[in-house]
Short mmCIF file of C-alpha atoms in Angstrom, two decimals:
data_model
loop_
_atom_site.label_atom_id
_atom_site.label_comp_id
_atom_site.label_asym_id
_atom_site.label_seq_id
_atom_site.Cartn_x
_atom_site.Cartn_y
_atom_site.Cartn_z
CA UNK A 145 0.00 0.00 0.00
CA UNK A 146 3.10 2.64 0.84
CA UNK A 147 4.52 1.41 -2.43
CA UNK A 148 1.45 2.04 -4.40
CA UNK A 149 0.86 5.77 -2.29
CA UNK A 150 4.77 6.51 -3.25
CA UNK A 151 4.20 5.68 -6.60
CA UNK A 152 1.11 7.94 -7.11
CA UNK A 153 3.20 10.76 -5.57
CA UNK A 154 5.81 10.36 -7.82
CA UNK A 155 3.46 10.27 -10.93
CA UNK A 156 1.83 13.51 -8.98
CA UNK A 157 4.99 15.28 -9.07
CA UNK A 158 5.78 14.47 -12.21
CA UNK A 159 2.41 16.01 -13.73
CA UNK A 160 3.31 18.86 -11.51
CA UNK A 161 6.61 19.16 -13.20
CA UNK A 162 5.32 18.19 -16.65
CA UNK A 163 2.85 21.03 -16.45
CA UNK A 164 5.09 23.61 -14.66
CA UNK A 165 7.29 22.55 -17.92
CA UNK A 166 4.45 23.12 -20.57
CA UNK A 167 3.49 26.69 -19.05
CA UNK A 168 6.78 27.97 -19.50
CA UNK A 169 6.83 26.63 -22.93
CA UNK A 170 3.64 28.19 -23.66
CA UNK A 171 4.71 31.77 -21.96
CA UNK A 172 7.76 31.59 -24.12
CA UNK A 173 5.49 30.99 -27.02
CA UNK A 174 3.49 33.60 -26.34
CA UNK A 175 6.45 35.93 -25.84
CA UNK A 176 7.86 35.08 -29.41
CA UNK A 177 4.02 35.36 -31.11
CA UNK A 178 4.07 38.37 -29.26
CA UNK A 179 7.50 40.01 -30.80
CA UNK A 180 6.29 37.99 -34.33
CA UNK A 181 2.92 40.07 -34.58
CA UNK A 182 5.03 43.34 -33.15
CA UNK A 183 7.46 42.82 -36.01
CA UNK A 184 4.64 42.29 -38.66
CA UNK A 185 3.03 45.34 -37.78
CA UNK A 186 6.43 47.48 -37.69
CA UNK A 187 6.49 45.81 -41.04
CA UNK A 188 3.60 47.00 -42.33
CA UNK A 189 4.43 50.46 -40.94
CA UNK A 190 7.38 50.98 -42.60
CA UNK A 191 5.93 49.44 -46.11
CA UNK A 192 3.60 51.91 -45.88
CA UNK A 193 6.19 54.91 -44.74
CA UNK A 194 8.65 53.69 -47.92
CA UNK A 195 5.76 53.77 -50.70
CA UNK A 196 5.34 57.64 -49.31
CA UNK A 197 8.28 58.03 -49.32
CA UNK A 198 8.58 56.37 -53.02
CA UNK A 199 5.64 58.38 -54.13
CA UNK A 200 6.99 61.46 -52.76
CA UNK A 201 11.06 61.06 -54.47
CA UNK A 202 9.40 60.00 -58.12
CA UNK A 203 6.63 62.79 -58.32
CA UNK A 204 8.33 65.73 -56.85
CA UNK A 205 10.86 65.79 -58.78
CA UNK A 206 8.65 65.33 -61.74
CA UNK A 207 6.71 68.58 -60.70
CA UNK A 208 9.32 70.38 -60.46
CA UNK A 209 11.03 69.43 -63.68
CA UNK A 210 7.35 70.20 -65.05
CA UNK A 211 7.13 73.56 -63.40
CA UNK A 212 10.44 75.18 -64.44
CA UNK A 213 10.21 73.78 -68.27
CA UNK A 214 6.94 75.11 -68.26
CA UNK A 215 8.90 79.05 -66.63
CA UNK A 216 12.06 78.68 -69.25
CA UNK A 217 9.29 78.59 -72.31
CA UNK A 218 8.02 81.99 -70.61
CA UNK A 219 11.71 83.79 -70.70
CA UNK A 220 11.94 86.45 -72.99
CA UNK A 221 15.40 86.98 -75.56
CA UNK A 222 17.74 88.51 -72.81
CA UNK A 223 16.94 86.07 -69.67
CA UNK A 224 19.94 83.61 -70.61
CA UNK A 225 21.03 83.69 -66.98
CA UNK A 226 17.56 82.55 -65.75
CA UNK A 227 17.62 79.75 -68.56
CA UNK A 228 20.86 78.65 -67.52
CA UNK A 229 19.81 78.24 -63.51
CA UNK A 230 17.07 76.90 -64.50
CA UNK A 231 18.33 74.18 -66.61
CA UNK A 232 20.68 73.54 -64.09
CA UNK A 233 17.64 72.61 -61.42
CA UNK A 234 16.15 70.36 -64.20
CA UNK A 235 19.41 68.57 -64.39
CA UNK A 236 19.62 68.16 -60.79
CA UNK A 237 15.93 67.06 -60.43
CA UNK A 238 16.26 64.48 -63.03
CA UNK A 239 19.49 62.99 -61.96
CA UNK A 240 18.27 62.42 -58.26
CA UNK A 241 15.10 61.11 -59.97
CA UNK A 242 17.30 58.57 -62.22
CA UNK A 243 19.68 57.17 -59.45
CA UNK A 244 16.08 56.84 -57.25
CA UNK A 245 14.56 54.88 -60.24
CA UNK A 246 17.31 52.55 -60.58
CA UNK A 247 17.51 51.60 -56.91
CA UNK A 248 13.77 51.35 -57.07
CA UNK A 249 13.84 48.93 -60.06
CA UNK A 250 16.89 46.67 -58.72
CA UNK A 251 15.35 46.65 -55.45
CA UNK A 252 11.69 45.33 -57.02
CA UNK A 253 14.03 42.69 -59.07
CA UNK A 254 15.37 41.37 -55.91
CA UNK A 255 12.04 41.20 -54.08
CA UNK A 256 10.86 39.36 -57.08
CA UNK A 257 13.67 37.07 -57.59
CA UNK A 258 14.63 37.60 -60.92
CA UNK A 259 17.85 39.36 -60.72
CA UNK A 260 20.68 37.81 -62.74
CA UNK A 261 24.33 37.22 -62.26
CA UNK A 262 26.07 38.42 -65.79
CA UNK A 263 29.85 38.78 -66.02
CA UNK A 264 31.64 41.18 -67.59
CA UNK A 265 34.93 42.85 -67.87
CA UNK A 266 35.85 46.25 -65.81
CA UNK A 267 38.12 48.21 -67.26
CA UNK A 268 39.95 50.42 -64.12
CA UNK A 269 40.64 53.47 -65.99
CA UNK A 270 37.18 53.51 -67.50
CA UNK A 271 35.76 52.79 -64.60
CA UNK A 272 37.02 55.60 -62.13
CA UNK A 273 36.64 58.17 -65.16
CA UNK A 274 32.86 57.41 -65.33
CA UNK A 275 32.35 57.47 -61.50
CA UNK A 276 33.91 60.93 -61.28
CA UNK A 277 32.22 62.31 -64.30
CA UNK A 278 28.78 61.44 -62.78
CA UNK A 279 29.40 62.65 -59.73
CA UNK A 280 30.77 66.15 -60.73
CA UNK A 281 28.30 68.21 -60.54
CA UNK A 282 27.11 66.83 -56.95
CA UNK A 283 30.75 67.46 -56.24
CA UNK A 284 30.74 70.94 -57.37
CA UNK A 285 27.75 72.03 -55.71
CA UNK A 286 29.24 70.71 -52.23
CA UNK A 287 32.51 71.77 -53.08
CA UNK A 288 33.48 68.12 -52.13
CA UNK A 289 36.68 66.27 -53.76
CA UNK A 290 36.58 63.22 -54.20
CA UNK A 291 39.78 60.99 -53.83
CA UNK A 292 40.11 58.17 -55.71
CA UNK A 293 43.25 55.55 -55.10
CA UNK A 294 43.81 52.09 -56.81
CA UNK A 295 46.62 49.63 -56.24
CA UNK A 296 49.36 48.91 -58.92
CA UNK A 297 47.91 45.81 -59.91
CA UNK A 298 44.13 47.08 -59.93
CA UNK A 299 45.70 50.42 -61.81
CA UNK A 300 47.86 48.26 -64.49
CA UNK A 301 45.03 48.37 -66.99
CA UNK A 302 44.33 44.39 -66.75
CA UNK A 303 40.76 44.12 -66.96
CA UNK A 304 38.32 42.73 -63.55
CA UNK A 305 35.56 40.19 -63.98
CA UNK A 306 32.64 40.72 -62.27
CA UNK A 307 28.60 42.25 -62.99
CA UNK A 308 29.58 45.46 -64.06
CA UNK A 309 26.20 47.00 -63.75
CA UNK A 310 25.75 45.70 -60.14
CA UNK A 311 29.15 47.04 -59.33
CA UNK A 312 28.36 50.00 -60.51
CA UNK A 313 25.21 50.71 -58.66
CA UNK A 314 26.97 49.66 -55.31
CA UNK A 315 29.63 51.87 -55.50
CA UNK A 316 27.15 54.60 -56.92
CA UNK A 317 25.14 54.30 -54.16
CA UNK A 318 28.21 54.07 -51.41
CA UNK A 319 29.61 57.67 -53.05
CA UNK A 320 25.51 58.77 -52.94
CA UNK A 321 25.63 58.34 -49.41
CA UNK A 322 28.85 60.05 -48.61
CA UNK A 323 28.27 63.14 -50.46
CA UNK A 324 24.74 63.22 -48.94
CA UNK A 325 25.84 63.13 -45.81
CA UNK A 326 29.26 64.89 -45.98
CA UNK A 327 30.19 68.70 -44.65
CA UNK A 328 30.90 70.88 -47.15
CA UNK A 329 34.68 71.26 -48.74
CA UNK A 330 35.49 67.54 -47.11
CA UNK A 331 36.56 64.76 -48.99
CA UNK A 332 35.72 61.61 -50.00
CA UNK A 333 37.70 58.76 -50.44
CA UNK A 334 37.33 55.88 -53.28
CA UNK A 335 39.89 53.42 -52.88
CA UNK A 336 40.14 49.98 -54.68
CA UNK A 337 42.55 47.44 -53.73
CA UNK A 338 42.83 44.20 -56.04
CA UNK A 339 44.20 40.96 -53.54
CA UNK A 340 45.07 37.98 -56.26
CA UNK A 341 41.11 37.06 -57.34
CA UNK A 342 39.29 39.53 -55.22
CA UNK A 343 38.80 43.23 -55.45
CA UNK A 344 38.43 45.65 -51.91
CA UNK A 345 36.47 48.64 -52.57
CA UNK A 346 36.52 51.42 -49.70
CA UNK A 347 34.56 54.35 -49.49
CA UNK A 348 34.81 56.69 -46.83
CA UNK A 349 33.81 60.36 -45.67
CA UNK A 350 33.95 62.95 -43.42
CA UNK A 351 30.30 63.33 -42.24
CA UNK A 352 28.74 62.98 -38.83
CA UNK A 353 28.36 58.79 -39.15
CA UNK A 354 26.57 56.04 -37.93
CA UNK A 355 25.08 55.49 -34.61
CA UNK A 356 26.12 51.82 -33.45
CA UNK A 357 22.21 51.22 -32.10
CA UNK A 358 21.05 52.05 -35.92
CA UNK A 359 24.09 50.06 -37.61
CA UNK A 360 21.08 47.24 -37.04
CA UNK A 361 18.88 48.39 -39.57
CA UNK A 362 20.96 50.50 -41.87
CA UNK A 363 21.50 47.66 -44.44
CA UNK A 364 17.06 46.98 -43.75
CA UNK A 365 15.10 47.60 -47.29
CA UNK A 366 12.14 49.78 -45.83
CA UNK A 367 14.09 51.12 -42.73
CA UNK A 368 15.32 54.78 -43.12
CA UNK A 369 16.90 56.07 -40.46
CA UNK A 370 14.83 59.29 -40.10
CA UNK A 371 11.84 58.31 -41.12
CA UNK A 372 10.26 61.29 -41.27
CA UNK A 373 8.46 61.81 -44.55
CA UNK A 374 10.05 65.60 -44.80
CA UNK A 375 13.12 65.10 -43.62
CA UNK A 376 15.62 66.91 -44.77
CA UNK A 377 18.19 64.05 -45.84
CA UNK A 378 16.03 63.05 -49.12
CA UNK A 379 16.35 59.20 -49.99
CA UNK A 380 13.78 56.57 -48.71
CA UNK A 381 16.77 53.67 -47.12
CA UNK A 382 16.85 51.49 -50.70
CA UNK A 383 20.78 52.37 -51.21
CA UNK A 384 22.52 50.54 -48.53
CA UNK A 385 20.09 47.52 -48.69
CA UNK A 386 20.83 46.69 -52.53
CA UNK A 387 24.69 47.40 -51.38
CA UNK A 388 24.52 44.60 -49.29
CA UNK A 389 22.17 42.61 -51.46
CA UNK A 390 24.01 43.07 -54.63
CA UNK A 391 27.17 41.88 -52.59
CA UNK A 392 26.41 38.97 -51.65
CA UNK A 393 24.64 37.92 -54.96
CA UNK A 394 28.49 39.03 -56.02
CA UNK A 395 29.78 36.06 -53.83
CA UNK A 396 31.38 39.22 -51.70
CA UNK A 397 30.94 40.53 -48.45
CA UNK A 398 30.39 44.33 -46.88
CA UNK A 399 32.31 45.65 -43.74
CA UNK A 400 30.80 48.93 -41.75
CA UNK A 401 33.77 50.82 -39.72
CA UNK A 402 34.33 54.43 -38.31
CA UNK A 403 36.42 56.50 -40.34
CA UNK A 404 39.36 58.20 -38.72
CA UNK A 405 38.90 61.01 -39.56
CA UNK A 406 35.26 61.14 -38.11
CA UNK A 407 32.36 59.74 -40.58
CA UNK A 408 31.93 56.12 -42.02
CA UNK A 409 34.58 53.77 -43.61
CA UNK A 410 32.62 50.85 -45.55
CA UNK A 411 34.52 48.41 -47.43
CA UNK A 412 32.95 46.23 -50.22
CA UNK A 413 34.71 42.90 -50.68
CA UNK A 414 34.49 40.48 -53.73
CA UNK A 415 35.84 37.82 -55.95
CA UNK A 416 36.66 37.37 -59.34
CA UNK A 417 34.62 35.79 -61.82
CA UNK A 418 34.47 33.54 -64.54
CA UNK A 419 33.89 35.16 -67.74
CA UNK A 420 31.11 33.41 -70.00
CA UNK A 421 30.56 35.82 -72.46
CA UNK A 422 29.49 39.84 -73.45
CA UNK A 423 26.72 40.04 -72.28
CA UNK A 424 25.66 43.39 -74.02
CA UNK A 425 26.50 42.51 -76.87
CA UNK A 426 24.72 39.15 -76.91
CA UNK A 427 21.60 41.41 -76.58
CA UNK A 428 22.17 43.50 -78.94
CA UNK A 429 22.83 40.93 -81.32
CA UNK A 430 19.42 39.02 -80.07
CA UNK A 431 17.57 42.45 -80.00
CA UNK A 432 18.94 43.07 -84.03
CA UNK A 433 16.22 41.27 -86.31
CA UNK A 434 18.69 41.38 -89.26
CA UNK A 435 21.82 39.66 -86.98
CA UNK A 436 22.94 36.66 -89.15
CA UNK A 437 25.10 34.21 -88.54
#
């Protein structure tokens, strides 16, 4: 009979323990459905604060473009300053609205899926000559220099395989950033440093950088920073995400760091491909109806 009592006790405790057990599991389950439906509706939030900010960086620009065409076919013979300053705000509106556009479109490519690794020769000299011509006038107006550096054996002409375009737009966006957020008459550094089959591209600046609590959600595709619709730093947080994006579809990796000299140091790190074929030229050849053979 004290066997049998002993025994129930011990089956007692046991359902005491097993249920002690399955609360806890259930509290921490409710904890993490908790944070999961938190998260989904900071998600939702921020969806909803990036397409205003979308809407806001395609079709103000395109007002204003609108607007001061429509005031330079008013100017009378004798206003060639006005045309001038004027063209020079159309310029300005339409090359923030293209380098918007294209983050927008590679960013919808990689939410869909469908972006595609294509390899192609870069050409160093070529390279660093386009990057500073597209930048000058951003340069100009800030009265920023920017400083670009490249190791003997990246500077020796010899060609590096990689997706140019994807490259391009990561460094684009990297030099974007620093001039953006850059004091006047700094400088900005471009440095790229070619290791045997992989190439280190640095970019660094001056400016007031990165706070480590928001180095969390820098790299986040609808996180901005300030995330005020008005704010004064224009941009809607695409850049960095499609840096880190386009890296890693690059096989390569991306490194935040302070700068020394104040601001942020980022470094961009990736390997050598294997070239397949020209790509641009394959489509032009597949786009030309009277291409023979």
């Amino acid at each position: 009979m004290e066997n049998r009592r002993n025994k129930l006790l011990t089956e007692v405790e046991n359902f005491r323990e097993e249920l002690s057990r399955l609360k806890e599991e259930n509290a921490e389950l409710s904890r993490n459905l908790f944070e999961v439906n938190c998260k989904l509706r900071d998600s939702e939030r921020l969806k909803g604060h990036f397409i205003s900010n979308i809407t806001n960086e395609i079709i103000n620009p395109f007002a204003s473009i609108l607007a001061l065409a429509e005031n330079i076919k008013k100017l009378e013979e004798g206003q060639l300053l006005q045309a001038h300053r004027m063209a020079e705000l159309i310029f300005e509106e339409a090359f923030h609205l293209d380098f918007q556009l294209k983050n927008i479109f590679s960013a919808a490519m990689l939410e869909a899926g469908i972006e595609e690794i294509k390899p192609a020769r870069i050409y160093p000299d070529v390279f660093c000559n386009h990057l500073l011509d597209y930048f000058q006038s951003q340069l100009i107006k800030k009265s920023i220099r920017l400083q670009v550096g490249q190791t003997n054996e990246f500077a020796n002409g010899k060609p590096f395989i990689t997706d140019h375009k994807k490259l391009d737009l990561i460094i684009k966006n990297l030099i974007s950033n620093s001039i953006k957020f850059s004091p006047d008459g700094s400088v900005v550094e471009l440095n790229f440093i070619q290791k045997n089959d992989r190439l280190l591209i640095e970019v660094s600046d001056q400016g007031k950088g990165i706070n480590p609590d928001d180095r969390k959600v820098i790299f986040d595709r609808f996180k901005q920073l300030d995330e005020k619709i008005n704010s004064i730093n224009t941009g809607h947080g695409l850049g960095l995400s499609i840096v880190q994006a386009y890296t890693e579809m690059l096989g390569g990796e991306v490194n935040l760091n302070d700068n020394q000299d104040k601001g942020v140091r980022i470094t961009i790190s990736i390997p050598e491909m294997q070239e397949t074929m020209e790509w641009d030229n394959m489509e032009d050849f597949l786009l030309d109806s009277e291409a023979s053979y």
